[in-house]
Amino acid sequence: MRTQVAIIGAGPAGLLLAQLLHQRGIECVVLEARTREYLEQRVRAGVLEHQSVDILNAAGVGARMMRDGLPHHGIFLHFKGENHRIDFAELTGKAVMIYGQQEVVRDLIEARLEARQPLHFEVEDVAVSDFDTDRPRVRYRVGGQEHTLECDFIAGCDGFHGICRPSIPERELTLYERVYPFAWLGLLAAAPPASHELIYANDARGFALLSMRSPAVSRLYLQCLPDADLNDWPDERVWTELQARLGSQLAIGPVLQKSVTPMRSFVVEPMSSGRLFLAGDAAHIVPPTGAKGMNLAIADVQVLGTALERFYKSGSTDALSAYSQTCLQRVWKVQRFSWWMTALLHRFETDNAFDQRRQLAELEYIVSSRAAAQTLAENYVGLPLSL
Ligand code: RFL
Ligand code: PHB
């Protein structure tokens, strides 16, 4: 079997890349380890930067997002018992869109299957090789049958725990990593959100976040220990803790999903090796405080899609050679922002009273200085792709 681009992983990165290539008349095959049902149920990110919205619309998969997504023109920072609004519209002229990652994934899967383009689920033992030549190969198994796919390029969109990054010789890569001494306990609840915009809370008991998926479904997060056991967090305890940290009268409803997510910052350099290109979580992880993970995945494949288009149109490999450098410039700025939001809002076990006062002073500065608020706002709505 032959194709032009073999895409490993059907998360936002892999599926969007497939759609961008299909629009440009470039053939690809998508290989995914999980089932379609699993991908469409997996509750993860919820915030799309304004340019992610533009990219999804231009890719022709934005109709449901524009109908059901919630445009947000600001967020609240909550500290010392009060909410302070950061007005994105006024500070940047832009907005973000609340639309669940699994909805983005659902729209992309539907577009791919409707176009009758190859997307294989429950693929096993994927192995990539020969990407140091111009005939890379992907071996895999589906339903007990072995397959070999020959291609021009491989896109490693298989997430943080995928096989593509570890297939690159170790000596070629430099890893940058920071693991945080806390995690997020996430709750999806059938309860109307207590605020029409997100609330990010810095509280003496730890960070909390109120987000949402619709006017009837709340998405809530609590800072917890990295090894937190869900058995220690019955629903009632979670609600009590959320109320205390967010200082809002939350509407309580049935818990649809509860999970613990560890927090890390991670970057691999370079994001490519020969004809293998890494995109999304396969190349970098951010702590979720800045709401950037899915947006970085979208930005990466926008750059990769354009570079592949250039190659197939003109034979030029310039944009492909620059892919890693182009992405990393922006990735590091987004890493900085995600780290900064995390440091601003969480309690660190090494913090003393001085650090807590310093955090509060920074929050007070942000909500009282237009320059400081604008810095937060322009990063949150999303830095331009060319930065
Ligand atoms: P994904 O979504 O992990 O997709 C990778 C896919 O590859 C498959 N795979 C394989 N397939 C074949 N063979 C193999 N050997 C394979 N190994 C893996 C996997 O099954 C999977 O389907 O990576 P991608 O596409 O790079 O997308 C990245 C995003 O998923 C991630 O960054 C975000 O979810 C992070 N994130 C957030 N990002 C945002 O932009 N805004 C947010 O508000 C936000 N909130 C969050 C988040 C992540 C969270 N969790 C649970 C990690 C909130 C949370 C709680
Ligand atoms: C979410 O709605 O899941 C969400 C929102 C903002 C974040 C992280 C996650 O910073």
Short mmCIF file of C-alpha atoms and ligand atoms in Angstrom, two decimals:
data_model
loop_
_atom_site.label_atom_id
_atom_site.label_comp_id
_atom_site.label_asym_id
_atom_site.label_seq_id
_atom_site.Cartn_x
_atom_site.Cartn_y
_atom_site.Cartn_z
CA MET A 1 0.00 0.00 0.00
CA ARG A 2 1.14 3.51 -0.78
CA THR A 3 0.06 6.99 0.20
CA GLN A 4 1.60 10.44 0.23
CA VAL A 5 1.37 11.17 3.98
CA ALA A 6 0.90 8.57 6.73
CA ILE A 7 -0.67 10.16 9.80
CA ILE A 8 -0.29 8.36 13.14
CA GLY A 9 -3.00 9.33 15.64
CA ALA A 10 -6.54 10.67 15.24
CA GLY A 11 -6.59 13.38 17.90
CA PRO A 12 -7.13 17.01 16.93
CA ALA A 13 -3.63 17.18 15.32
CA GLY A 14 -3.88 14.09 13.12
CA LEU A 15 -7.50 14.57 12.08
CA LEU A 16 -7.12 18.26 11.25
CA LEU A 17 -3.94 17.60 9.27
CA ALA A 18 -5.83 14.94 7.29
CA GLN A 19 -8.58 17.45 6.53
CA LEU A 20 -6.11 20.20 5.50
CA LEU A 21 -4.28 17.78 3.18
CA HIS A 22 -7.51 16.45 1.68
CA GLN A 23 -8.59 20.03 0.90
CA ARG A 24 -5.29 20.50 -0.94
CA GLY A 25 -5.60 17.29 -2.93
CA ILE A 26 -2.88 15.47 -0.98
CA GLU A 27 -3.57 11.81 -0.12
CA CYS A 28 -3.14 10.53 3.39
CA VAL A 29 -4.00 7.57 5.60
CA VAL A 30 -4.82 8.05 9.30
CA LEU A 31 -4.01 5.23 11.76
CA GLU A 32 -5.54 5.35 15.26
CA ALA A 33 -5.08 2.91 18.13
CA ARG A 34 -8.44 3.57 19.85
CA THR A 35 -12.06 3.15 18.78
CA ARG A 36 -14.11 5.98 17.28
CA GLU A 37 -16.44 5.86 20.31
CA TYR A 38 -13.53 6.32 22.71
CA LEU A 39 -12.22 9.38 20.85
CA GLU A 40 -15.65 10.97 20.69
CA GLN A 41 -16.26 10.51 24.44
CA ARG A 42 -12.84 11.58 25.72
CA VAL A 43 -13.41 14.78 27.71
CA ARG A 44 -10.45 17.10 27.45
CA ALA A 45 -9.84 20.67 26.32
CA GLY A 46 -12.57 23.21 25.86
CA VAL A 47 -11.13 26.56 24.77
CA LEU A 48 -10.33 27.48 21.15
CA GLU A 49 -8.22 30.54 20.38
CA HIS A 50 -9.69 32.92 17.81
CA GLN A 51 -7.29 31.70 15.14
CA SER A 52 -8.05 28.05 15.90
CA VAL A 53 -11.67 28.97 15.17
CA ASP A 54 -10.56 30.57 11.87
CA ILE A 55 -8.47 27.51 10.93
CA LEU A 56 -11.36 25.10 11.63
CA ASN A 57 -13.74 27.28 9.62
CA ALA A 58 -11.31 27.55 6.70
CA ALA A 59 -10.90 23.75 6.86
CA GLY A 60 -14.66 23.45 6.31
CA VAL A 61 -15.43 21.82 9.66
CA GLY A 62 -16.67 24.83 11.63
CA ALA A 63 -20.44 24.76 11.06
CA ARG A 64 -21.45 22.98 14.29
CA MET A 65 -18.85 24.92 16.28
CA MET A 66 -20.30 28.22 15.05
CA ARG A 67 -23.81 27.01 15.94
CA ASP A 68 -23.21 25.31 19.31
CA GLY A 69 -19.94 26.86 20.55
CA LEU A 70 -20.02 29.64 23.12
CA PRO A 71 -18.02 32.76 22.17
CA HIS A 72 -16.39 34.23 25.29
CA HIS A 73 -15.18 37.82 25.42
CA GLY A 74 -13.43 37.66 28.77
CA ILE A 75 -12.54 35.63 31.88
CA PHE A 76 -12.63 36.31 35.60
CA LEU A 77 -9.68 36.11 37.96
CA HIS A 78 -10.88 35.32 41.49
CA PHE A 79 -8.73 36.16 44.51
CA LYS A 80 -9.22 37.57 48.01
CA GLY A 81 -12.91 36.76 47.73
CA GLU A 82 -13.61 38.83 44.61
CA ASN A 83 -14.00 38.34 40.87
CA HIS A 84 -12.10 40.65 38.50
CA ARG A 85 -12.91 40.59 34.81
CA ILE A 86 -10.28 40.57 32.06
CA ASP A 87 -12.08 42.00 29.04
CA PHE A 88 -10.61 40.36 25.91
CA ALA A 89 -12.86 42.28 23.54
CA GLU A 90 -11.78 45.64 24.92
CA LEU A 91 -8.10 44.70 25.36
CA THR A 92 -7.52 42.77 22.13
CA GLY A 93 -10.65 43.06 19.97
CA LYS A 94 -10.76 39.26 19.95
CA ALA A 95 -12.60 36.41 21.64
CA VAL A 96 -12.19 32.68 22.31
CA MET A 97 -14.70 29.90 21.67
CA ILE A 98 -15.82 27.33 24.23
CA TYR A 99 -16.28 24.10 22.28
CA GLY A 100 -15.25 20.69 23.60
CA GLN A 101 -12.28 18.90 22.09
CA GLN A 102 -14.40 15.77 21.59
CA GLU A 103 -16.81 17.87 19.51
CA VAL A 104 -13.91 19.09 17.34
CA VAL A 105 -12.81 15.47 16.98
CA ARG A 106 -16.36 14.35 16.15
CA ASP A 107 -16.68 17.00 13.41
CA LEU A 108 -13.32 16.03 11.90
CA ILE A 109 -14.07 12.29 11.94
CA GLU A 110 -17.39 12.94 10.26
CA ALA A 111 -15.77 15.09 7.55
CA ARG A 112 -13.14 12.42 6.86
CA LEU A 113 -15.61 9.55 6.65
CA GLU A 114 -18.07 11.58 4.58
CA ALA A 115 -15.26 12.29 2.08
CA ARG A 116 -14.62 8.49 2.05
CA GLN A 117 -10.98 8.98 2.98
CA PRO A 118 -8.98 6.32 4.86
CA LEU A 119 -9.17 6.51 8.64
CA HIS A 120 -8.49 3.25 10.48
CA PHE A 121 -9.42 2.73 14.13
CA GLU A 122 -8.16 0.05 16.54
CA VAL A 123 -4.85 -0.23 14.73
CA GLU A 124 -2.22 -2.22 16.65
CA ASP A 125 1.57 -2.35 16.83
CA VAL A 126 2.25 0.69 14.66
CA ALA A 127 5.97 1.00 13.83
CA VAL A 128 7.58 3.75 11.74
CA SER A 129 10.88 3.29 9.88
CA ASP A 130 13.04 4.51 6.98
CA PHE A 131 12.19 8.16 7.57
CA ASP A 132 15.86 8.96 7.00
CA THR A 133 15.22 7.95 3.35
CA ASP A 134 12.67 9.29 0.85
CA ARG A 135 10.62 6.07 1.21
CA PRO A 136 9.44 5.98 4.83
CA ARG A 137 7.37 2.98 5.93
CA VAL A 138 4.71 2.32 8.50
CA ARG A 139 3.93 -1.22 9.65
CA TYR A 140 0.75 -1.96 11.58
CA ARG A 141 -1.90 -4.56 12.30
CA VAL A 142 -5.70 -4.31 12.03
CA GLY A 143 -7.97 -7.20 12.93
CA GLY A 144 -4.96 -9.52 13.16
CA GLN A 145 -3.72 -8.65 9.63
CA GLU A 146 -0.28 -7.16 9.03
CA HIS A 147 0.04 -4.16 6.71
CA THR A 148 2.92 -2.07 5.36
CA LEU A 149 2.27 1.46 4.19
CA GLU A 150 4.86 3.19 2.03
CA CYS A 151 4.69 6.96 1.96
CA ASP A 152 6.55 10.21 1.26
CA PHE A 153 6.18 11.58 4.78
CA ILE A 154 5.05 10.48 8.24
CA ALA A 155 3.16 12.82 10.57
CA GLY A 156 3.61 11.77 14.20
CA CYS A 157 0.36 13.04 15.74
CA ASP A 158 0.17 10.26 18.33
CA GLY A 159 0.23 12.30 21.53
CA PHE A 160 2.61 12.33 24.47
CA HIS A 161 2.62 8.53 24.92
CA GLY A 162 2.84 7.70 21.20
CA ILE A 163 5.51 5.74 19.35
CA CYS A 164 6.73 8.34 16.86
CA ARG A 165 8.88 10.49 19.15
CA PRO A 166 10.62 7.44 20.72
CA SER A 167 11.34 6.13 17.18
CA ILE A 168 13.71 9.04 16.55
CA PRO A 169 17.32 8.24 17.55
CA GLU A 170 17.85 9.66 21.04
CA ARG A 171 21.04 11.47 20.06
CA GLU A 172 19.06 13.71 17.67
CA LEU A 173 16.69 15.03 20.33
CA THR A 174 16.87 17.40 23.26
CA LEU A 175 14.04 17.14 25.80
CA TYR A 176 12.99 20.01 28.06
CA GLU A 177 10.69 19.13 30.91
CA ARG A 178 9.15 20.34 34.12
CA VAL A 179 6.77 18.26 36.20
CA TYR A 180 4.55 20.17 38.66
CA PRO A 181 3.97 18.99 42.22
CA PHE A 182 0.18 18.93 41.76
CA ALA A 183 -2.58 17.70 39.43
CA TRP A 184 -6.08 18.77 38.42
CA LEU A 185 -9.14 16.90 39.52
CA GLY A 186 -11.64 17.51 36.69
CA LEU A 187 -15.42 17.22 36.95
CA LEU A 188 -18.02 17.25 34.20
CA ALA A 189 -21.46 17.87 35.70
CA ALA A 190 -25.00 18.22 34.41
CA ALA A 191 -25.43 21.57 36.14
CA PRO A 192 -25.74 25.08 34.71
CA PRO A 193 -22.44 26.98 35.12
CA ALA A 194 -22.60 29.50 37.97
CA SER A 195 -20.93 32.12 35.80
CA HIS A 196 -21.37 32.88 32.10
CA GLU A 197 -17.58 33.23 31.75
CA LEU A 198 -14.65 31.15 33.06
CA ILE A 199 -13.42 31.83 36.60
CA TYR A 200 -9.75 31.13 37.41
CA ALA A 201 -9.33 31.16 41.21
CA ASN A 202 -6.25 31.63 43.34
CA ASP A 203 -7.28 30.51 46.80
CA ALA A 204 -5.35 29.64 49.96
CA ARG A 205 -6.74 26.07 49.60
CA GLY A 206 -5.38 25.84 46.05
CA PHE A 207 -6.38 26.63 42.47
CA ALA A 208 -9.87 26.09 41.07
CA LEU A 209 -11.44 26.71 37.66
CA LEU A 210 -15.03 27.03 36.59
CA SER A 211 -15.56 26.28 32.92
CA MET A 212 -18.43 24.84 30.90
CA ARG A 213 -19.48 22.92 27.81
CA SER A 214 -22.97 24.33 27.36
CA PRO A 215 -25.54 26.37 29.30
CA ALA A 216 -26.50 23.08 31.00
CA VAL A 217 -23.10 21.42 31.55
CA SER A 218 -20.33 22.66 33.86
CA ARG A 219 -16.67 21.69 33.61
CA LEU A 220 -14.85 22.26 36.89
CA TYR A 221 -11.29 21.73 38.03
CA LEU A 222 -9.52 21.66 41.42
CA GLN A 223 -5.82 21.60 42.20
CA CYS A 224 -5.07 18.33 44.03
CA LEU A 225 -2.07 16.17 44.91
CA PRO A 226 -0.40 14.52 41.89
CA ASP A 227 -1.17 11.04 43.24
CA ALA A 228 -4.72 11.90 44.35
CA ASP A 229 -7.00 8.87 44.63
CA LEU A 230 -10.55 9.47 43.35
CA ASN A 231 -11.82 7.33 46.24
CA ASP A 232 -10.71 10.14 48.56
CA TRP A 233 -12.74 12.61 46.50
CA PRO A 234 -16.43 11.68 46.71
CA ASP A 235 -18.65 14.13 44.79
CA GLU A 236 -19.74 15.92 47.94
CA ARG A 237 -16.16 16.72 48.92
CA VAL A 238 -15.38 18.00 45.42
CA TRP A 239 -18.43 20.32 45.41
CA THR A 240 -17.63 21.67 48.88
CA GLU A 241 -14.04 22.35 47.90
CA LEU A 242 -15.07 24.02 44.62
CA GLN A 243 -17.56 26.29 46.43
CA ALA A 244 -14.91 27.29 48.95
CA ARG A 245 -12.24 28.07 46.37
CA LEU A 246 -14.42 29.74 43.75
CA GLY A 247 -16.48 31.72 46.24
CA SER A 248 -19.54 31.21 44.06
CA GLN A 249 -22.85 29.56 44.79
CA LEU A 250 -22.48 26.63 42.40
CA ALA A 251 -25.47 24.83 40.97
CA ILE A 252 -24.91 21.19 41.90
CA GLY A 253 -25.91 18.42 39.50
CA PRO A 254 -25.16 14.79 38.58
CA VAL A 255 -21.44 14.15 37.99
CA LEU A 256 -20.97 12.79 34.46
CA GLN A 257 -17.23 12.26 34.64
CA LYS A 258 -14.40 12.66 37.16
CA SER A 259 -10.66 12.29 36.57
CA VAL A 260 -7.18 13.36 37.70
CA THR A 261 -4.74 14.94 35.21
CA PRO A 262 -1.06 15.34 36.07
CA MET A 263 0.59 18.62 35.06
CA ARG A 264 3.74 18.99 33.04
CA SER A 265 5.60 21.28 30.67
CA PHE A 266 7.50 19.44 27.96
CA VAL A 267 9.18 20.30 24.64
CA VAL A 268 11.23 18.16 22.27
CA GLU A 269 13.69 19.80 19.88
CA PRO A 270 13.73 19.47 16.95
CA MET A 271 10.14 18.49 16.08
CA SER A 272 11.26 16.43 13.10
CA SER A 273 13.75 13.84 11.91
CA GLY A 274 14.22 13.30 8.20
CA ARG A 275 10.74 12.73 6.78
CA LEU A 276 9.04 12.24 10.16
CA PHE A 277 7.29 15.33 11.56
CA LEU A 278 5.93 15.52 15.11
CA ALA A 279 2.85 17.65 15.81
CA GLY A 280 0.73 18.41 18.89
CA ASP A 281 1.23 16.57 22.19
CA ALA A 282 3.76 14.23 20.53
CA ALA A 283 6.15 17.21 20.49
CA HIS A 284 5.07 19.30 23.47
CA ILE A 285 2.87 19.35 26.56
CA VAL A 286 1.66 22.38 28.46
CA PRO A 287 -0.06 22.51 31.84
CA PRO A 288 -3.76 23.19 31.07
CA THR A 289 -3.94 26.50 33.00
CA GLY A 290 -3.46 28.56 29.83
CA ALA A 291 -5.92 26.41 27.79
CA LYS A 292 -3.32 25.93 25.06
CA GLY A 293 -2.76 22.21 24.36
CA MET A 294 -5.35 21.72 21.60
CA ASN A 295 -4.54 25.15 20.15
CA LEU A 296 -0.86 24.29 19.82
CA ALA A 297 -1.80 21.06 18.05
CA ILE A 298 -3.96 23.04 15.61
CA ALA A 299 -1.21 25.63 14.99
CA ASP A 300 1.42 22.90 14.35
CA VAL A 301 -0.63 21.12 11.69
CA GLN A 302 -1.57 24.39 10.02
CA VAL A 303 2.18 25.01 9.55
CA LEU A 304 2.82 21.39 8.50
CA GLY A 305 -0.11 21.34 6.06
CA THR A 306 1.16 24.51 4.37
CA ALA A 307 4.71 23.14 4.16
CA LEU A 308 3.52 19.86 2.62
CA GLU A 309 1.37 21.77 0.13
CA ARG A 310 4.42 23.81 -0.89
CA PHE A 311 6.40 20.57 -1.41
CA TYR A 312 3.75 18.92 -3.58
CA LYS A 313 3.16 22.09 -5.62
CA SER A 314 6.75 23.17 -6.24
CA GLY A 315 9.02 20.38 -5.02
CA SER A 316 10.56 22.81 -2.54
CA THR A 317 11.53 21.36 0.83
CA ASP A 318 12.32 24.79 2.36
CA ALA A 319 9.12 25.08 4.40
CA LEU A 320 9.40 21.45 5.57
CA SER A 321 13.01 22.05 6.64
CA ALA A 322 11.87 25.15 8.55
CA TYR A 323 8.84 23.35 10.12
CA SER A 324 10.42 22.62 13.49
CA GLN A 325 11.96 26.07 13.84
CA THR A 326 8.74 27.82 12.75
CA CYS A 327 6.65 25.90 15.29
CA LEU A 328 9.13 26.06 18.16
CA GLN A 329 9.35 29.86 18.11
CA ARG A 330 5.69 30.03 18.98
CA VAL A 331 5.66 26.86 21.12
CA TRP A 332 8.15 28.41 23.54
CA LYS A 333 6.10 31.58 23.90
CA VAL A 334 3.04 29.48 24.65
CA GLN A 335 5.07 27.35 27.08
CA ARG A 336 6.07 30.51 28.90
CA PHE A 337 2.47 31.72 29.13
CA SER A 338 1.16 28.32 30.33
CA TRP A 339 3.89 28.11 32.97
CA TRP A 340 3.21 31.70 34.06
CA MET A 341 -0.55 31.19 34.44
CA THR A 342 0.19 28.01 36.41
CA ALA A 343 2.70 29.75 38.69
CA LEU A 344 0.32 32.69 39.20
CA LEU A 345 -2.68 30.67 40.27
CA HIS A 346 -1.53 27.48 42.06
CA ARG A 347 -0.22 26.81 45.53
CA PHE A 348 3.23 25.30 45.47
CA GLU A 349 4.28 23.23 48.49
CA THR A 350 7.60 25.15 48.58
CA ASP A 351 5.80 28.52 48.77
CA ASN A 352 5.98 30.46 51.99
CA ALA A 353 3.96 33.47 53.14
CA PHE A 354 6.17 35.75 51.05
CA ASP A 355 5.38 33.84 47.86
CA GLN A 356 1.65 33.98 48.56
CA ARG A 357 1.76 37.76 49.05
CA ARG A 358 3.81 38.06 45.86
CA GLN A 359 1.18 36.07 43.91
CA LEU A 360 -1.61 38.28 45.23
CA ALA A 361 0.39 41.41 44.39
CA GLU A 362 0.83 40.15 40.85
CA LEU A 363 -2.89 39.43 40.51
CA GLU A 364 -3.70 42.92 41.85
CA TYR A 365 -1.24 44.39 39.37
CA ILE A 366 -2.86 42.51 36.46
CA VAL A 367 -6.36 43.72 37.29
CA SER A 368 -5.26 47.32 37.90
CA SER A 369 -2.83 47.86 35.00
CA ARG A 370 -4.11 47.92 31.44
CA ALA A 371 -0.64 46.90 30.18
CA ALA A 372 -0.56 43.83 32.44
CA ALA A 373 -4.15 42.82 31.65
CA GLN A 374 -3.47 43.22 27.96
CA THR A 375 -0.43 40.93 28.20
CA LEU A 376 -2.58 38.20 29.71
CA ALA A 377 -5.41 38.82 27.23
CA GLU A 378 -3.31 38.77 24.05
CA ASN A 379 -1.70 35.49 25.09
CA TYR A 380 -5.01 33.92 26.12
CA VAL A 381 -6.86 34.74 22.89
CA GLY A 382 -3.77 33.47 21.05
CA LEU A 383 -0.54 34.85 19.66
CA PRO A 384 -0.42 35.13 15.87
CA LEU A 385 0.95 32.11 14.01
CA SER A 386 3.79 34.16 12.58
CA LEU A 387 5.14 35.22 15.98
P1 RFL B 1 -4.09 13.51 21.34
O1 RFL B 1 -5.42 14.15 21.47
O2 RFL B 1 -3.52 12.88 22.54
O3 RFL B 1 -4.20 12.46 20.16
C1 RFL B 1 -3.22 11.49 19.90
C2 RFL B 1 -3.90 10.29 19.31
O4 RFL B 1 -2.93 9.31 18.93
C3 RFL B 1 -3.40 8.03 19.32
N1 RFL B 1 -2.23 7.13 19.47
C4 RFL B 1 -1.90 6.18 18.57
N2 RFL B 1 -2.47 5.81 17.41
C5 RFL B 1 -1.89 4.79 16.73
N3 RFL B 1 -0.78 4.16 17.16
C6 RFL B 1 -0.18 4.49 18.30
N4 RFL B 1 0.92 3.85 18.72
C7 RFL B 1 -0.74 5.55 19.07
N5 RFL B 1 -0.42 6.15 20.24
C8 RFL B 1 -1.33 7.09 20.47
C9 RFL B 1 -4.15 8.26 20.61
O5 RFL B 1 -5.09 7.23 20.87
C10 RFL B 1 -4.82 9.61 20.31
O6 RFL B 1 -6.11 9.45 19.77
O7 RFL B 1 -2.99 14.53 20.79
P2 RFL B 1 -3.11 15.78 19.83
O8 RFL B 1 -3.91 15.44 18.61
O9 RFL B 1 -1.75 16.31 19.71
O10 RFL B 1 -4.02 16.83 20.63
C11 RFL B 1 -3.56 17.45 21.81
C12 RFL B 1 -4.70 17.67 22.78
O11 RFL B 1 -5.44 16.50 22.94
C13 RFL B 1 -4.21 18.16 24.14
O12 RFL B 1 -3.16 19.05 24.01
C14 RFL B 1 -5.34 18.88 24.91
O13 RFL B 1 -6.36 18.02 25.27
C15 RFL B 1 -4.78 19.53 26.17
N6 RFL B 1 -5.80 20.22 26.96
C16 RFL B 1 -6.27 21.47 26.60
N7 RFL B 1 -5.87 22.05 25.46
C17 RFL B 1 -6.40 23.23 25.06
O14 RFL B 1 -6.03 23.76 24.00
N8 RFL B 1 -7.34 23.90 25.80
C18 RFL B 1 -7.80 23.39 26.96
O15 RFL B 1 -8.68 23.99 27.56
C19 RFL B 1 -7.24 22.15 27.41
N9 RFL B 1 -7.68 21.61 28.54
C20 RFL B 1 -6.32 19.62 28.08
C21 RFL B 1 -7.27 20.35 28.87
C22 RFL B 1 -5.98 18.35 28.43
C23 RFL B 1 -6.53 17.79 29.52
N10 RFL B 1 -6.17 16.47 29.79
C24 RFL B 1 -7.07 15.48 30.14
C25 RFL B 1 -4.85 16.03 29.40
C26 RFL B 1 -7.81 19.80 30.00
C27 RFL B 1 -7.42 18.53 30.34
C28 RFL B 1 -8.01 17.99 31.60
C1 PHB B 2 -11.92 23.37 29.94
O1 PHB B 2 -13.03 23.90 29.74
O2 PHB B 2 -11.78 22.15 29.89
C2 PHB B 2 -10.75 24.21 30.25
C3 PHB B 2 -10.87 25.58 30.21
C4 PHB B 2 -9.77 26.38 30.51
C5 PHB B 2 -8.57 25.79 30.83
C6 PHB B 2 -8.44 24.41 30.86
C7 PHB B 2 -9.54 23.61 30.56
O3 PHB B 2 -7.51 26.59 31.15
#
